[in-house]
PDB file of C-alpha atoms in Angstrom:
ATOM      1  CA  MET A   1       0.104  -0.033  -0.116  1.00 41.00           C
ATOM      2  CA  ARG A   2       1.594   3.420  -0.937  1.00 42.00           C
ATOM      3  CA  ARG A   3       1.648   5.674   2.132  1.00 43.00           C
ATOM      4  CA  PHE A   4       0.970   9.275   2.151  1.00 43.00           C
ATOM      5  CA  VAL A   5       2.048  12.455   4.203  1.00 37.00           C
ATOM      6  CA  LYS A   6      -0.003  15.814   4.489  1.00 37.00           C
ATOM      7  CA  ILE A   7       1.982  18.758   4.176  1.00 34.00           C
ATOM      8  CA  GLY A   8       0.150  22.252   3.853  1.00 39.00           C
ATOM      9  CA  GLY A   9      -3.029  20.773   2.792  1.00 45.00           C
ATOM     10  CA  LYS A  10      -1.724  19.004   0.422  1.00 40.00           C
ATOM     11  CA  PHE A  11      -0.469  14.869   0.169  1.00 41.00           C
ATOM     12  CA  PHE A  12       2.881  13.896  -0.685  1.00 36.00           C
ATOM     13  CA  LEU A  13       4.058  10.125  -1.243  1.00 40.00           C
ATOM     14  CA  SER A  14       5.953   9.474   1.839  1.00 38.00           C
ATOM     15  CA  ALA A  15       9.709   9.668   2.403  1.00 39.00           C
ATOM     16  CA  GLU A  16      10.070   6.732   3.428  1.00 42.00           C
ATOM     17  CA  LYS A  17       7.784   4.795   0.867  1.00 42.00           C
ATOM     18  CA  THR A  18      10.184   6.650  -1.863  1.00 38.00           C
ATOM     19  CA  LEU A  19      12.984   5.477   0.123  1.00 46.00           C
ATOM     20  CA  ARG A  20      12.211   2.050  -0.250  1.00 46.00           C
ATOM     21  CA  ASP A  21      11.325   2.103  -3.785  1.00 47.00           C
ATOM     22  CA  SER A  22      14.678   2.881  -4.633  1.00 44.00           C
ATOM     23  CA  LEU A  23      16.503   0.312  -2.531  1.00 49.00           C
ATOM     24  CA  GLY A  24      14.559  -1.917  -4.277  1.00 49.00           C
ATOM     25  CA  ASN A  25      15.328  -5.718  -3.202  1.00 53.00           C
ATOM     26  CA  SER A  26      18.340  -4.433  -0.529  1.00 62.00           C
ATOM     27  CA  LYS A  27      17.890  -5.566   2.940  1.00 83.00           C
ATOM     28  CA  MET A  28      19.017  -2.080   4.323  1.00 91.00           C
ATOM     29  CA  THR A  29      16.480  -0.441   6.631  1.00 95.00           C
ATOM     30  CA  THR A  30      15.499   3.561   6.345  1.00 95.00           C
ATOM     31  CA  LEU A  31      17.530   3.980  10.075  1.00 98.00           C
ATOM     32  CA  GLU A  32      20.833   2.220   8.414  1.00 98.00           C
ATOM     33  CA  HIS A  33      19.972   4.260   5.870  1.00 96.00           C
ATOM     34  CA  ASP A  34      19.484   7.761   7.281  1.00 97.00           C
ATOM     35  CA  PHE A  35      22.632   6.856   9.742  1.00 98.00           C
ATOM     36  CA  ILE A  36      25.167   6.749   6.640  1.00 98.00           C
ATOM     37  CA  GLU A  37      23.676   9.895   4.807  1.00 98.00           C
ATOM     38  CA  PHE A  38      23.943  11.561   8.391  1.00 98.00           C
ATOM     39  CA  ALA A  39      27.420  10.314   8.782  1.00 98.00           C
ATOM     40  CA  LEU A  40      28.397  11.481   5.416  1.00 98.00           C
ATOM     41  CA  LYS A  41      26.638  14.876   5.759  1.00 97.00           C
ATOM     42  CA  ALA A  42      28.858  15.399   8.908  1.00 98.00           C
ATOM     43  CA  ARG A  43      32.082  14.402   7.301  1.00 97.00           C
ATOM     44  CA  VAL A  44      32.325  11.597  10.103  1.00 98.00           C
ATOM     45  CA  LEU A  45      32.449   9.052   7.031  1.00 98.00           C
ATOM     46  CA  ARG A  46      34.744  10.225   4.509  1.00 98.00           C
ATOM     47  CA  PHE A  47      35.888   8.537   1.013  1.00 98.00           C
ATOM     48  CA  GLY A  48      39.485   8.612  -0.231  1.00 97.00           C
ATOM     49  CA  GLU A  49      42.602   6.971   0.717  1.00 96.00           C
ATOM     50  CA  PHE A  50      43.336   6.024   4.572  1.00 96.00           C
ATOM     51  CA  LYS A  51      45.935   3.858   5.962  1.00 94.00           C
ATOM     52  CA  THR A  52      44.514   1.875   8.595  1.00 91.00           C
ATOM     53  CA  LYS A  53      46.320   0.887  12.008  1.00 86.00           C
ATOM     54  CA  ALA A  54      46.628  -2.258  10.174  1.00 89.00           C
ATOM     55  CA  GLY A  55      48.501  -0.644   7.356  1.00 92.00           C
ATOM     56  CA  ARG A  56      45.761  -1.262   4.829  1.00 94.00           C
ATOM     57  CA  LEU A  57      44.963   1.502   2.163  1.00 96.00           C
ATOM     58  CA  SER A  58      41.179   1.945   3.002  1.00 96.00           C
ATOM     59  CA  PRO A  59      38.640   3.730   0.459  1.00 98.00           C
ATOM     60  CA  TYR A  60      36.762   4.962   3.750  1.00 98.00           C
ATOM     61  CA  PHE A  61      37.149   5.930   6.764  1.00 97.00           C
ATOM     62  CA  PHE A  62      34.772   6.432   9.797  1.00 97.00           C
ATOM     63  CA  ASN A  63      36.189   8.801  12.327  1.00 96.00           C
ATOM     64  CA  ALA A  64      33.377   9.400  15.270  1.00 96.00           C
ATOM     65  CA  GLY A  65      35.088  11.985  17.124  1.00 95.00           C
ATOM     66  CA  LEU A  66      33.777  14.397  14.629  1.00 97.00           C
ATOM     67  CA  PHE A  67      30.341  13.912  15.839  1.00 98.00           C
ATOM     68  CA  ASN A  68      31.627  17.061  17.632  1.00 97.00           C
ATOM     69  CA  THR A  69      28.917  19.414  18.241  1.00 98.00           C
ATOM     70  CA  GLY A  70      25.808  19.325  20.526  1.00 98.00           C
ATOM     71  CA  SER A  71      23.303  18.555  17.701  1.00 98.00           C
ATOM     72  CA  LEU A  72      25.694  15.883  16.247  1.00 98.00           C
ATOM     73  CA  LEU A  73      25.969  14.159  19.197  1.00 98.00           C
ATOM     74  CA  ASP A  74      22.579  14.236  20.097  1.00 99.00           C
ATOM     75  CA  ARG A  75      21.233  12.821  16.644  1.00 99.00           C
ATOM     76  CA  LEU A  76      23.774   9.832  16.720  1.00 99.00           C
ATOM     77  CA  GLY A  77      22.715   9.167  20.391  1.00 99.00           C
ATOM     78  CA  ALA A  78      19.103   9.030  18.885  1.00 99.00           C
ATOM     79  CA  PHE A  79      20.327   6.391  16.019  1.00 99.00           C
ATOM     80  CA  TYR A  80      22.070   4.346  18.742  1.00 99.00           C
ATOM     81  CA  ALA A  81      19.121   4.614  21.018  1.00 99.00           C
ATOM     82  CA  LYS A  82      16.628   3.450  18.126  1.00 98.00           C
ATOM     83  CA  LYS A  83      18.959   0.573  16.936  1.00 98.00           C
ATOM     84  CA  ILE A  84      19.291  -0.543  20.448  1.00 99.00           C
ATOM     85  CA  LEU A  85      15.214  -0.618  21.485  1.00 98.00           C
ATOM     86  CA  GLU A  86      14.792  -2.610  18.173  1.00 98.00           C
ATOM     87  CA  LYS A  87      17.042  -5.366  19.374  1.00 98.00           C
ATOM     88  CA  ARG A  88      15.968  -5.475  22.822  1.00 98.00           C
ATOM     89  CA  GLU A  89      12.337  -5.892  21.374  1.00 97.00           C
ATOM     90  CA  SER A  90      13.138  -8.463  19.199  1.00 97.00           C
ATOM     91  CA  GLY A  91      15.213 -10.232  21.787  1.00 97.00           C
ATOM     92  CA  GLU A  92      18.682  -9.929  20.521  1.00 97.00           C
ATOM     93  CA  LEU A  93      19.814  -7.928  22.975  1.00 98.00           C
ATOM     94  CA  GLN A  94      18.836  -8.081  27.327  1.00 98.00           C
ATOM     95  CA  PHE A  95      20.396  -5.562  29.661  1.00 99.00           C
ATOM     96  CA  ASP A  96      19.711  -3.398  32.460  1.00 99.00           C
ATOM     97  CA  MET A  97      22.081  -0.580  32.407  1.00 99.00           C
ATOM     98  CA  LEU A  98      24.722   0.825  29.926  1.00 99.00           C
ATOM     99  CA  PHE A  99      28.665   1.308  30.019  1.00 99.00           C
ATOM    100  CA  GLY A 100      30.849   3.649  28.108  1.00 98.00           C
ATOM    101  CA  PRO A 101      34.638   2.965  28.318  1.00 97.00           C
ATOM    102  CA  ALA A 102      37.239   5.695  28.481  1.00 95.00           C
ATOM    103  CA  TYR A 103      37.248   7.785  26.260  1.00 92.00           C
ATOM    104  CA  LYS A 104      34.963   7.855  23.320  1.00 93.00           C
ATOM    105  CA  GLY A 105      32.419   5.886  24.981  1.00 96.00           C
ATOM    106  CA  ILE A 106      31.918   8.331  27.533  1.00 97.00           C
ATOM    107  CA  PRO A 107      30.231  11.246  25.454  1.00 98.00           C
ATOM    108  CA  LEU A 108      28.337   8.065  23.891  1.00 98.00           C
ATOM    109  CA  VAL A 109      26.950   6.612  26.966  1.00 99.00           C
ATOM    110  CA  ALA A 110      25.591   9.920  28.028  1.00 99.00           C
ATOM    111  CA  SER A 111      23.520  10.708  24.991  1.00 99.00           C
ATOM    112  CA  ILE A 112      22.617   7.062  24.609  1.00 99.00           C
ATOM    113  CA  ALA A 113      21.021   7.182  27.952  1.00 99.00           C
ATOM    114  CA  ILE A 114      19.126  10.441  27.270  1.00 99.00           C
ATOM    115  CA  ASN A 115      17.574   9.427  23.805  1.00 99.00           C
ATOM    116  CA  LEU A 116      16.432   6.318  25.129  1.00 99.00           C
ATOM    117  CA  SER A 117      14.814   7.749  28.096  1.00 99.00           C
ATOM    118  CA  ARG A 118      12.881   9.812  25.383  1.00 98.00           C
ATOM    119  CA  LEU A 119      11.767   6.716  23.938  1.00 98.00           C
ATOM    120  CA  GLY A 120      10.465   5.685  27.025  1.00 98.00           C
ATOM    121  CA  LEU A 121      13.440   3.518  28.494  1.00 98.00           C
ATOM    122  CA  ASP A 122      15.016   5.206  31.502  1.00 99.00           C
ATOM    123  CA  LEU A 123      18.141   3.081  32.561  1.00 98.00           C
ATOM    124  CA  PRO A 124      21.279   3.880  34.663  1.00 99.00           C
ATOM    125  CA  TRP A 125      24.735   4.407  32.964  1.00 99.00           C
ATOM    126  CA  ALA A 126      28.149   3.982  33.844  1.00 99.00           C
ATOM    127  CA  PHE A 127      31.543   5.115  32.441  1.00 98.00           C
ATOM    128  CA  ASN A 128      35.239   4.570  33.729  1.00 96.00           C
ATOM    129  CA  ARG A 129      38.301   6.731  34.190  1.00 89.00           C
ATOM    130  CA  LYS A 130      41.522   5.756  33.034  1.00 80.00           C
ATOM    131  CA  GLU A 131      43.397   6.500  36.224  1.00 73.00           C
ATOM    132  CA  LYS A 132      41.993   5.253  39.850  1.00 66.00           C
ATOM    133  CA  LYS A 133      41.062   8.445  42.149  1.00 61.00           C
ATOM    134  CA  ASP A 134      42.040   8.146  45.835  1.00 60.00           C
ATOM    135  CA  HIS A 135      40.408  11.125  46.837  1.00 54.00           C
ATOM    136  CA  GLY A 136      36.503  12.219  46.765  1.00 53.00           C
ATOM    137  CA  GLU A 137      34.488   9.649  45.648  1.00 59.00           C
ATOM    138  CA  GLY A 138      37.690   7.494  44.939  1.00 56.00           C
ATOM    139  CA  GLY A 139      37.445   4.691  42.604  1.00 78.00           C
ATOM    140  CA  THR A 140      37.571   4.151  38.442  1.00 91.00           C
ATOM    141  CA  ILE A 141      33.898   3.914  37.861  1.00 95.00           C
ATOM    142  CA  ILE A 142      31.635   7.085  37.493  1.00 96.00           C
ATOM    143  CA  GLY A 143      27.649   6.969  37.519  1.00 97.00           C
ATOM    144  CA  SER A 144      25.446   4.040  38.438  1.00 98.00           C
ATOM    145  CA  PRO A 145      27.129   1.176  40.102  1.00 97.00           C
ATOM    146  CA  LEU A 146      27.496  -1.647  37.671  1.00 98.00           C
ATOM    147  CA  THR A 147      25.277  -4.283  38.581  1.00 98.00           C
ATOM    148  CA  GLY A 148      23.255  -6.981  36.514  1.00 99.00           C
ATOM    149  CA  ARG A 149      23.378  -7.118  32.672  1.00 99.00           C
ATOM    150  CA  VAL A 150      25.443  -4.628  31.189  1.00 99.00           C
ATOM    151  CA  LEU A 151      25.369  -3.035  27.701  1.00 99.00           C
ATOM    152  CA  ILE A 152      28.768  -1.898  26.452  1.00 99.00           C
ATOM    153  CA  VAL A 153      28.341   1.347  24.005  1.00 99.00           C
ATOM    154  CA  ASP A 154      31.376   1.772  21.660  1.00 97.00           C
ATOM    155  CA  ASP A 155      31.976   3.485  18.356  1.00 96.00           C
ATOM    156  CA  VAL A 156      33.523   0.843  16.423  1.00 95.00           C
ATOM    157  CA  ILE A 157      35.454  -2.221  17.257  1.00 94.00           C
ATOM    158  CA  SER A 158      38.880  -2.473  15.605  1.00 87.00           C
ATOM    159  CA  ALA A 159      41.183  -4.651  17.692  1.00 83.00           C
ATOM    160  CA  GLY A 160      38.841  -5.181  20.232  1.00 88.00           C
ATOM    161  CA  THR A 161      41.257  -3.918  23.089  1.00 91.00           C
ATOM    162  CA  SER A 162      38.921  -1.738  24.620  1.00 93.00           C
ATOM    163  CA  ILE A 163      35.864  -4.066  24.547  1.00 96.00           C
ATOM    164  CA  ARG A 164      38.111  -6.892  26.392  1.00 96.00           C
ATOM    165  CA  GLU A 165      38.987  -3.933  28.916  1.00 96.00           C
ATOM    166  CA  SER A 166      35.241  -3.272  29.392  1.00 98.00           C
ATOM    167  CA  ILE A 167      34.311  -6.591  29.855  1.00 98.00           C
ATOM    168  CA  ALA A 168      37.256  -7.273  32.505  1.00 98.00           C
ATOM    169  CA  ILE A 169      35.991  -4.460  34.559  1.00 98.00           C
ATOM    170  CA  ILE A 170      32.295  -5.439  34.068  1.00 98.00           C
ATOM    171  CA  ARG A 171      33.088  -8.644  35.676  1.00 98.00           C
ATOM    172  CA  ASP A 172      35.206  -7.406  38.542  1.00 97.00           C
ATOM    173  CA  ASN A 173      32.347  -5.343  39.567  1.00 97.00           C
ATOM    174  CA  GLY A 174      30.304  -8.477  39.946  1.00 98.00           C
ATOM    175  CA  ALA A 175      28.113  -7.456  37.095  1.00 99.00           C
ATOM    176  CA  ILE A 176      27.391  -9.597  33.370  1.00 99.00           C
ATOM    177  CA  PRO A 177      28.460  -8.151  30.103  1.00 99.00           C
ATOM    178  CA  ALA A 178      25.512  -8.574  27.945  1.00 99.00           C
ATOM    179  CA  GLY A 179      26.365  -6.911  24.632  1.00 99.00           C
ATOM    180  CA  VAL A 180      27.911  -4.479  22.573  1.00 99.00           C
ATOM    181  CA  ALA A 181      26.474  -1.469  20.630  1.00 99.00           C
ATOM    182  CA  ILE A 182      28.739   0.160  18.369  1.00 99.00           C
ATOM    183  CA  ALA A 183      27.925   2.679  15.553  1.00 99.00           C
ATOM    184  CA  LEU A 184      29.670   1.189  12.213  1.00 98.00           C
ATOM    185  CA  ASP A 185      30.914  -2.500  11.794  1.00 98.00           C
ATOM    186  CA  ARG A 186      33.535  -2.489   9.064  1.00 96.00           C
ATOM    187  CA  MET A 187      32.947  -6.265   8.741  1.00 97.00           C
ATOM    188  CA  GLU A 188      36.911  -6.637   8.084  1.00 95.00           C
ATOM    189  CA  LYS A 189      39.184  -9.445   8.597  1.00 94.00           C
ATOM    190  CA  GLY A 190      42.130  -8.902  11.230  1.00 91.00           C
ATOM    191  CA  GLY A 191      45.802  -8.864  10.265  1.00 89.00           C
ATOM    192  CA  ASN A 192      47.725  -6.439   8.353  1.00 89.00           C
ATOM    193  CA  ALA A 193      47.909  -5.433   4.485  1.00 87.00           C
ATOM    194  CA  GLU A 194      49.426  -8.829   3.812  1.00 89.00           C
ATOM    195  CA  GLU A 195      48.080 -11.385   5.946  1.00 90.00           C
ATOM    196  CA  VAL A 196      44.808 -12.024   6.612  1.00 90.00           C
ATOM    197  CA  THR A 197      42.894 -13.783   9.163  1.00 92.00           C
ATOM    198  CA  GLU A 198      39.610 -15.715   8.708  1.00 93.00           C
ATOM    199  CA  THR A 199      37.423 -13.601  11.407  1.00 95.00           C
ATOM    200  CA  SER A 200      36.752  -9.685  11.847  1.00 96.00           C
ATOM    201  CA  ALA A 201      37.470  -8.172  15.531  1.00 93.00           C
ATOM    202  CA  VAL A 202      33.446  -8.496  16.039  1.00 96.00           C
ATOM    203  CA  GLN A 203      33.509 -11.901  15.396  1.00 97.00           C
ATOM    204  CA  ASP A 204      36.308 -12.762  17.692  1.00 96.00           C
ATOM    205  CA  VAL A 205      34.284 -10.581  20.486  1.00 96.00           C
ATOM    206  CA  GLU A 206      31.067 -12.334  19.792  1.00 97.00           C
ATOM    207  CA  LYS A 207      32.819 -15.714  19.916  1.00 96.00           C
ATOM    208  CA  THR A 208      35.181 -15.190  22.910  1.00 96.00           C
ATOM    209  CA  PHE A 209      32.463 -13.836  25.179  1.00 97.00           C
ATOM    210  CA  SER A 210      29.430 -15.446  23.915  1.00 98.00           C
ATOM    211  CA  ILE A 211      27.687 -11.725  23.698  1.00 98.00           C
ATOM    212  CA  PRO A 212      26.096 -10.455  21.033  1.00 98.00           C
ATOM    213  CA  VAL A 213      27.341  -7.105  18.631  1.00 98.00           C
ATOM    214  CA  VAL A 214      24.995  -4.833  16.915  1.00 98.00           C
ATOM    215  CA  SER A 215      25.737  -1.983  14.914  1.00 98.00           C
ATOM    216  CA  ILE A 216      23.617   0.925  13.742  1.00 99.00           C
ATOM    217  CA  ALA A 217      25.037   0.271  10.305  1.00 98.00           C
ATOM    218  CA  ASN A 218      27.804  -2.027   8.633  1.00 98.00           C
ATOM    219  CA  LEU A 219      29.775  -2.424   5.700  1.00 97.00           C
ATOM    220  CA  THR A 220      26.760  -4.264   3.594  1.00 97.00           C
ATOM    221  CA  ASN A 221      24.868  -1.294   4.460  1.00 98.00           C
ATOM    222  CA  LEU A 222      27.488   1.195   3.240  1.00 98.00           C
ATOM    223  CA  LEU A 223      27.666  -0.472  -0.142  1.00 98.00           C
ATOM    224  CA  GLU A 224      23.535  -0.821  -0.414  1.00 97.00           C
ATOM    225  CA  PHE A 225      23.689   2.717   0.167  1.00 97.00           C
ATOM    226  CA  LEU A 226      25.841   3.429  -2.734  1.00 97.00           C
ATOM    227  CA  LYS A 227      23.990   1.254  -5.036  1.00 95.00           C
ATOM    228  CA  SER A 228      20.537   2.433  -3.488  1.00 93.00           C
ATOM    229  CA  GLY A 229      20.005   5.129  -6.557  1.00 90.00           C
ATOM    230  CA  SER A 230      18.620   7.304  -3.831  1.00 90.00           C
ATOM    231  CA  ASP A 231      19.265  11.288  -4.286  1.00 92.00           C
ATOM    232  CA  ALA A 232      21.257  11.228  -1.017  1.00 92.00           C
ATOM    233  CA  ALA A 233      23.633   8.426  -2.515  1.00 95.00           C
ATOM    234  CA  GLN A 234      24.255  10.202  -5.875  1.00 95.00           C
ATOM    235  CA  GLU A 235      27.415  12.164  -4.850  1.00 95.00           C
ATOM    236  CA  PHE A 236      29.229   9.283  -3.748  1.00 97.00           C
ATOM    237  CA  THR A 237      28.470   6.575  -6.242  1.00 96.00           C
ATOM    238  CA  SER A 238      31.854   6.486  -7.863  1.00 97.00           C
ATOM    239  CA  HIS A 239      33.174   5.330  -4.679  1.00 98.00           C
ATOM    240  CA  THR A 240      31.096   2.075  -5.220  1.00 98.00           C
ATOM    241  CA  GLU A 241      33.962   0.288  -7.116  1.00 97.00           C
ATOM    242  CA  ALA A 242      36.818   0.696  -4.699  1.00 98.00           C
ATOM    243  CA  VAL A 243      34.478   0.114  -1.833  1.00 98.00           C
ATOM    244  CA  THR A 244      33.626  -3.346  -2.939  1.00 97.00           C
ATOM    245  CA  ALA A 245      37.188  -4.154  -4.282  1.00 97.00           C
ATOM    246  CA  TYR A 246      38.304  -3.377  -0.900  1.00 96.00           C
ATOM    247  CA  ARG A 247      35.463  -5.500   0.681  1.00 96.00           C
ATOM    248  CA  ASN A 248      36.641  -8.738  -1.808  1.00 96.00           C
ATOM    249  CA  ARG A 249      39.950  -8.568  -0.072  1.00 95.00           C
ATOM    250  CA  TYR A 250      39.258  -7.930   3.510  1.00 95.00           C
ATOM    251  CA  GLY A 251      35.810  -8.616   4.151  1.00 94.00           C
ATOM    252  CA  ALA A 252      34.860 -11.036   6.565  1.00 91.00           C
TER     253      ALA A 252
END
């Protein structure tokens, strides 16, 4: 059924319907499409030639540190919140509180908690400090005490070091790591430019700790976006071949 919205007394075909038509048989959701568009407009997601920590030359780069204004951080938190609620309602995620590892996870966890509360889910949240404080409230955990099932929120998983440290912190405080939510899953095998492992860092975390890792969007969604034919994608379609070649070589 075709959906219409009323604007100024006139009816127009809804943007969501138009988008779904342009996506055709794509499995990408409107949320995933809109997040990629948002990241591109904010210049957080860029195309070009970038050297990764693994020494690979990547045709795209995602730098969540560039969500660096109040409005950008708030909207980023809204995307996280919607994806987290979607996974909670499907049963894929079950958790009692949120944890953001220092340092990038700190503004993320605050924004996500605020946006979840706007959507009717008011949860406790916490973050850690890198150096233990021996005065005032002391300790390394700020915010709510770590209890119950804890969802870790971070920007990406590269080597997985931050997530492993977070899991250790959660367990040391008697709580249970329940899952991880990230912004973008590169779906990229580990290793370096020449030697490639069989699995990605995300897959390693899921297998090692038996917890789910969910992302707002992933590399598959990025390629679907580039091929979607939507107005937002037109400017970037020339990068499709390079991203596809990179995935063929390093994709998990």
